[in-house]
Amino acid sequence: MHMPAWSWSSKPDSNPQRKFVELIFRATAKYANWDPPSEILVGSYGKIDKDTGSFKAQGNIYSDTFKQHLIDAGIKPESDEHHAKDCPEESVFTTWSKNVKRMELSVESQAGVPGIATASIKGTWQVKKGTTGAVLLMEKPRMKHLTSDVLGKLASIHLLQSMHLVTKVFYCPAYSLHLSDAGGESFSIALIGSVPVVAPVGSLEAKATMSWWNDTQTGLTRYASTTEHCFTPLYELLHVRHPRWRRSSPSPERTGEQLWVPPPLPWATLREDGTDVPVCVDDDSDASDSEQE
């Protein structure tokens, strides 16, 4: 049976943001930020909005109102113990959903694009027909994170035991997000740099500028580039691990980050167009349940 073609613009009831978040979560166990210019802050706690896939912060461990919780957990608010630590800068970060295959970009076929041969990020991605694919690219990402020791102490705070905590955030100066339609598209993306102009004496140091190029014809693409690490396309959420009362053998002693686990997506697996799978309710279920009692 031939399935009719569709696009995100022709699906008013779809939610591409949730589908993108879902696909990247399946690939990385981390949450994608569909709006990277809106900063996600380490130490924020809250929940994922079930309807949009966005993180809704309800507070932050660095706020004045949270100080007493830190003290009760054995953390001195005036210390820097609980402050986010910086990881060394990486050259690139790339990830894509399991139904996407990455191939080498043919520089010869794109010879008319200036600078593509020396692009810091470049590639061609093929999405399996009939499925939706997601690609997330970051240039020079820097990760801020909470240490394992601090997470061990924060796990004892009752308020956080019913919340999700932002424990890691990736910052970058350039990002590209792409969510395909289900037509089996192949597309190429590259981050092309320009040679900086020599700065005049006494002025600020000149910095090379970067710009994204792509040949996507369908799907949704979001991208931006600047010289500062101001975008947050990806972050880690954890929640306190709850004990398993039915475990047949004693659980090993857990400490630090082991006390936390990634929260599952707050929705069932979506269809390829980002809509919810209909739930069939059996009208006779109540009657059958009562008969078994």
C-alpha positions as a printed NumPy array, in Angstrom:
array([[  0.   ,   0.   ,   0.   ],
       [  1.444,   3.36 ,  -0.988],
       [  1.622,   5.819,   1.886],
       [  0.915,   9.442,   0.924],
       [  3.795,  11.884,   1.21 ],
       [  3.729,  14.308,   4.11 ],
       [  5.845,  17.111,   5.539],
       [  6.01 ,  18.744,   8.939],
       [  4.244,  21.823,   7.568],
       [  1.33 ,  19.674,   6.393],
       [  0.891,  18.103,   9.83 ],
       [ -0.65 ,  20.781,  12.067],
       [ -1.284,  18.244,  14.823],
       [  2.311,  17.003,  14.882],
       [  5.018,  18.027,  17.327],
       [  8.422,  17.984,  15.64 ],
       [ 10.144,  19.252,  18.773],
       [  9.04 ,  16.23 ,  20.795],
       [ 10.07 ,  13.878,  17.982],
       [ 13.538,  15.463,  17.801],
       [ 13.956,  15.243,  21.575],
       [ 12.844,  11.61 ,  21.493],
       [ 15.237,  10.563,  18.72 ],
       [ 18.269,  12.278,  20.276],
       [ 17.427,  10.847,  23.7  ],
       [ 17.34 ,   7.335,  22.233],
       [ 20.798,   7.936,  20.758],
       [ 22.524,   9.701,  23.682],
       [ 20.427,   9.302,  26.874],
       [ 20.544,  13.117,  26.982],
       [ 17.919,  15.715,  26.184],
       [ 18.079,  17.992,  23.163],
       [ 17.19 ,  21.663,  23.433],
       [ 15.11 ,  22.575,  20.364],
       [ 15.855,  26.252,  21.068],
       [ 19.628,  26.36 ,  21.763],
       [ 19.816,  30.181,  22.172],
       [ 17.613,  29.734,  25.276],
       [ 20.191,  28.737,  27.865],
       [ 19.751,  25.6  ,  29.957],
       [ 21.504,  26.086,  33.31 ],
       [ 23.383,  23.449,  35.287],
       [ 21.768,  23.061,  38.703],
       [ 18.251,  23.803,  37.499],
       [ 15.577,  21.37 ,  38.589],
       [ 12.099,  20.778,  37.191],
       [ 10.359,  18.52 ,  34.686],
       [ 10.106,  17.908,  30.956],
       [  6.895,  19.344,  29.527],
       [  4.981,  16.357,  28.169],
       [  3.29 ,  18.445,  25.478],
       [  6.351,  20.261,  24.09 ],
       [  9.477,  18.348,  25.117],
       [ 10.941,  21.514,  26.673],
       [ 12.521,  21.553,  30.107],
       [ 10.478,  23.599,  32.579],
       [ 12.721,  24.754,  35.416],
       [ 11.093,  25.153,  38.817],
       [ 14.198,  26.319,  40.651],
       [ 17.989,  26.181,  40.845],
       [ 20.369,  24.891,  43.493],
       [ 22.251,  28.211,  43.418],
       [ 19.247,  30.331,  44.423],
       [ 18.989,  31.973,  47.849],
       [ 15.876,  29.967,  48.633],
       [ 17.797,  26.717,  48.153],
       [ 20.646,  27.526,  50.563],
       [ 19.111,  25.751,  53.551],
       [ 18.717,  22.581,  51.476],
       [ 22.437,  22.701,  50.677],
       [ 23.338,  23.145,  54.335],
       [ 21.144,  20.202,  55.329],
       [ 22.923,  18.08 ,  52.69 ],
       [ 26.366,  18.997,  54.057],
       [ 27.271,  21.553,  51.376],
       [ 28.486,  25.015,  52.362],
       [ 26.661,  27.538,  50.141],
       [ 29.603,  29.959,  50.246],
       [ 32.   ,  27.316,  48.913],
       [ 32.456,  26.46 ,  45.256],
       [ 32.065,  22.727,  45.924],
       [ 28.661,  22.554,  44.236],
       [ 29.471,  24.919,  41.388],
       [ 29.574,  23.5  ,  37.87 ],
       [ 33.007,  22.389,  36.683],
       [ 34.302,  22.979,  33.153],
       [ 35.516,  20.133,  30.952],
       [ 38.175,  20.661,  28.255],
       [ 36.855,  21.887,  24.939],
       [ 36.237,  19.214,  22.299],
       [ 36.73 ,  19.824,  18.59 ],
       [ 33.273,  18.648,  17.494],
       [ 30.289,  16.697,  18.777],
       [ 28.033,  14.877,  16.332],
       [ 25.165,  12.487,  16.915],
       [ 22.203,  11.155,  14.935],
       [ 19.331,   8.731,  15.411],
       [ 19.718,   5.015,  14.709],
       [ 17.777,   5.153,  11.434],
       [ 20.297,   7.609,   9.955],
       [ 23.548,   6.648,   8.212],
       [ 26.454,   9.05 ,   7.868],
       [ 28.589,   9.079,   4.723],
       [ 31.514,  11.131,   3.483],
       [ 30.511,  14.359,   1.817],
       [ 31.585,  14.459,  -1.83 ],
       [ 33.693,  17.616,  -1.987],
       [ 33.945,  17.298,  -5.776],
       [ 30.183,  17.468,  -6.22 ],
       [ 30.067,  20.608,  -4.056],
       [ 33.122,  22.274,  -5.572],
       [ 31.143,  25.461,  -6.092],
       [ 30.777,  25.985,  -2.334],
       [ 33.747,  28.108,  -1.149],
       [ 35.686,  26.569,   1.722],
       [ 33.804,  23.291,   1.881],
       [ 36.959,  21.199,   1.44 ],
       [ 38.384,  22.536,   4.717],
       [ 35.1  ,  22.688,   6.653],
       [ 35.557,  21.716,  10.301],
       [ 32.309,  19.735,  10.236],
       [ 30.979,  18.166,   7.066],
       [ 29.087,  15.073,   6.093],
       [ 26.178,  13.552,   4.224],
       [ 23.371,  11.799,   6.05 ],
       [ 20.915,   9.281,   4.604],
       [ 17.631,   8.675,   6.428],
       [ 15.882,   5.326,   6.092],
       [ 12.744,   5.756,   4.01 ],
       [  9.543,   5.641,   5.989],
       [ 11.229,   6.873,   9.159],
       [ 12.036,  10.242,  10.689],
       [ 15.696,  10.988,  11.378],
       [ 17.444,  13.487,  13.649],
       [ 20.957,  14.959,  13.439],
       [ 22.626,  17.202,  16.031],
       [ 26.005,  18.863,  15.372],
       [ 28.12 ,  21.09 ,  17.641],
       [ 31.375,  22.941,  17.002],
       [ 33.923,  23.183,  19.844],
       [ 31.556,  22.147,  22.642],
       [ 32.438,  22.746,  26.277],
       [ 30.633,  20.789,  28.95 ],
       [ 29.756,  22.124,  32.405],
       [ 28.849,  19.487,  34.98 ],
       [ 28.215,  18.735,  38.636],
       [ 30.751,  16.44 ,  40.294],
       [ 29.858,  12.947,  41.456],
       [ 30.529,  13.844,  45.113],
       [ 28.102,  16.765,  44.961],
       [ 25.451,  14.61 ,  43.29 ],
       [ 25.792,  12.137,  46.147],
       [ 24.962,  14.867,  48.659],
       [ 22.178,  16.404,  46.566],
       [ 20.464,  13.   ,  46.369],
       [ 19.553,  13.298,  50.072],
       [ 17.49 ,  16.471,  49.495],
       [ 13.815,  15.563,  49.64 ],
       [ 12.755,  18.302,  47.202],
       [ 15.048,  16.959,  44.478],
       [ 13.778,  13.409,  44.9  ],
       [ 10.625,  14.388,  43.011],
       [ 12.414,  16.51 ,  40.403],
       [ 14.754,  16.141,  37.439],
       [ 18.119,  17.868,  37.866],
       [ 20.246,  19.371,  35.079],
       [ 23.674,  17.847,  35.783],
       [ 25.51 ,  18.514,  32.491],
       [ 25.141,  21.149,  29.783],
       [ 26.98 ,  21.451,  26.472],
       [ 27.863,  25.003,  25.38 ],
       [ 29.031,  25.766,  21.845],
       [ 29.502,  28.682,  19.411],
       [ 27.842,  26.871,  16.494],
       [ 25.115,  24.246,  16.229],
       [ 22.936,  22.605,  13.588],
       [ 19.783,  20.58 ,  14.246],
       [ 17.934,  18.707,  11.517],
       [ 14.744,  16.68 ,  11.701],
       [ 13.834,  14.906,   8.477],
       [ 10.485,  13.999,   7.   ],
       [  9.867,  10.301,   6.333],
       [ 10.664,  10.409,   2.612],
       [ 14.111,   8.843,   2.929],
       [ 16.026,  12.026,   2.2  ],
       [ 19.774,  12.403,   1.812],
       [ 21.293,  15.728,   2.795],
       [ 24.668,  17.33 ,   3.42 ],
       [ 25.735,  19.816,   6.087],
       [ 29.013,  21.683,   6.55 ],
       [ 30.384,  24.353,   8.867],
       [ 32.568,  26.634,   6.793],
       [ 35.037,  29.091,   8.254],
       [ 36.242,  32.394,   6.861],
       [ 39.724,  33.837,   7.355],
       [ 39.611,  36.627,   9.945],
       [ 40.641,  40.102,   8.936],
       [ 43.818,  41.308,  10.696],
       [ 42.731,  43.413,  13.666],
       [ 44.004,  47.013,  13.865],
       [ 46.57 ,  47.793,  16.549],
       [ 44.898,  48.431,  19.898],
       [ 41.616,  46.765,  18.948],
       [ 40.179,  43.48 ,  20.098],
       [ 41.683,  40.325,  18.648],
       [ 40.036,  39.287,  15.399],
       [ 38.196,  35.978,  15.389],
       [ 37.343,  33.718,  12.501],
       [ 33.643,  33.575,  11.678],
       [ 31.816,  30.367,  10.857],
       [ 28.715,  29.784,   8.755],
       [ 26.554,  26.739,   8.114],
       [ 25.843,  25.404,   4.643],
       [ 23.352,  22.667,   3.796],
       [ 21.428,  21.322,   0.824],
       [ 18.379,  20.096,   2.752],
       [ 15.182,  20.258,   0.722],
       [ 12.716,  18.829,   3.211],
       [ 12.404,  18.474,   6.957],
       [ 13.21 ,  21.109,   9.559],
       [ 16.637,  22.669,  10.115],
       [ 17.75 ,  25.05 ,  12.839],
       [ 21.277,  26.429,  13.006],
       [ 23.341,  29.391,  14.17 ],
       [ 26.969,  30.379,  14.655],
       [ 28.85 ,  33.076,  16.521],
       [ 32.22 ,  33.509,  18.238],
       [ 30.999,  32.903,  21.796],
       [ 29.951,  29.704,  23.578],
       [ 26.374,  30.871,  24.067],
       [ 24.254,  28.019,  22.675],
       [ 23.089,  24.989,  24.703],
       [ 21.774,  22.312,  22.285],
       [ 22.205,  19.324,  24.606],
       [ 21.973,  18.645,  28.334],
       [ 21.77 ,  15.794,  30.799],
       [ 18.848,  15.317,  33.167],
       [ 18.985,  12.912,  36.095],
       [ 16.622,  12.002,  38.881],
       [ 17.23 ,  10.206,  42.149],
       [ 17.191,   6.443,  41.792],
       [ 14.32 ,   4.895,  43.723],
       [ 14.926,   1.599,  45.564],
       [ 13.569,  -1.595,  44.064],
       [ 11.636,  -3.271,  46.812],
       [ 11.255,  -6.535,  44.914],
       [ 14.971,  -7.132,  44.348],
       [ 15.735, -10.755,  45.242],
       [ 19.29 ,  -9.992,  46.345],
       [ 20.654,  -6.995,  48.274],
       [ 21.481,  -3.983,  46.104],
       [ 25.162,  -2.971,  45.987],
       [ 26.002,   0.178,  47.909],
       [ 25.677,   3.154,  45.563],
       [ 27.397,   6.479,  46.012],
       [ 27.746,   9.762,  44.149],
       [ 26.387,   9.801,  40.619],
       [ 25.3  ,   6.158,  40.972],
       [ 22.393,   7.414,  43.081],
       [ 20.952,   9.096,  39.974],
       [ 19.523,   7.773,  36.7  ],
       [ 18.253,   9.426,  33.5  ],
       [ 14.473,   9.974,  33.642],
       [ 12.524,   8.309,  30.845],
       [ 10.69 ,  10.344,  28.242],
       [  7.322,  11.497,  29.647],
       [  5.436,  10.099,  26.661],
       [  5.081,   6.791,  24.859],
       [  7.044,   6.301,  21.645],
       [  5.686,   8.718,  19.057],
       [  4.717,   7.884,  15.501],
       [  7.075,   8.982,  12.727],
       [  5.138,  12.214,  12.22 ],
       [  5.501,  13.124,  15.886],
       [  1.914,  12.411,  16.898],
       [  0.854,  10.214,  19.786],
       [ -0.045,   6.597,  19.161],
       [ -3.781,   6.188,  19.871],
       [ -4.534,   4.225,  23.015],
       [ -7.285,   1.641,  22.645],
       [ -9.449,   1.294,  25.729],
       [-11.29 ,  -1.969,  26.227],
       [-14.803,  -1.178,  27.453],
       [-15.005,  -4.632,  28.985],
       [-11.797,  -4.237,  30.992],
       [-13.595,  -3.222,  34.196],
       [-15.931,  -6.174,  33.965],
       [-13.141,  -8.642,  33.312],
       [-11.069,  -7.202,  36.173],
       [-13.981,  -7.552,  38.588],
       [-14.496, -11.162,  37.555],
       [-10.886, -11.973,  38.416],
       [-11.09 , -10.492,  41.905]])
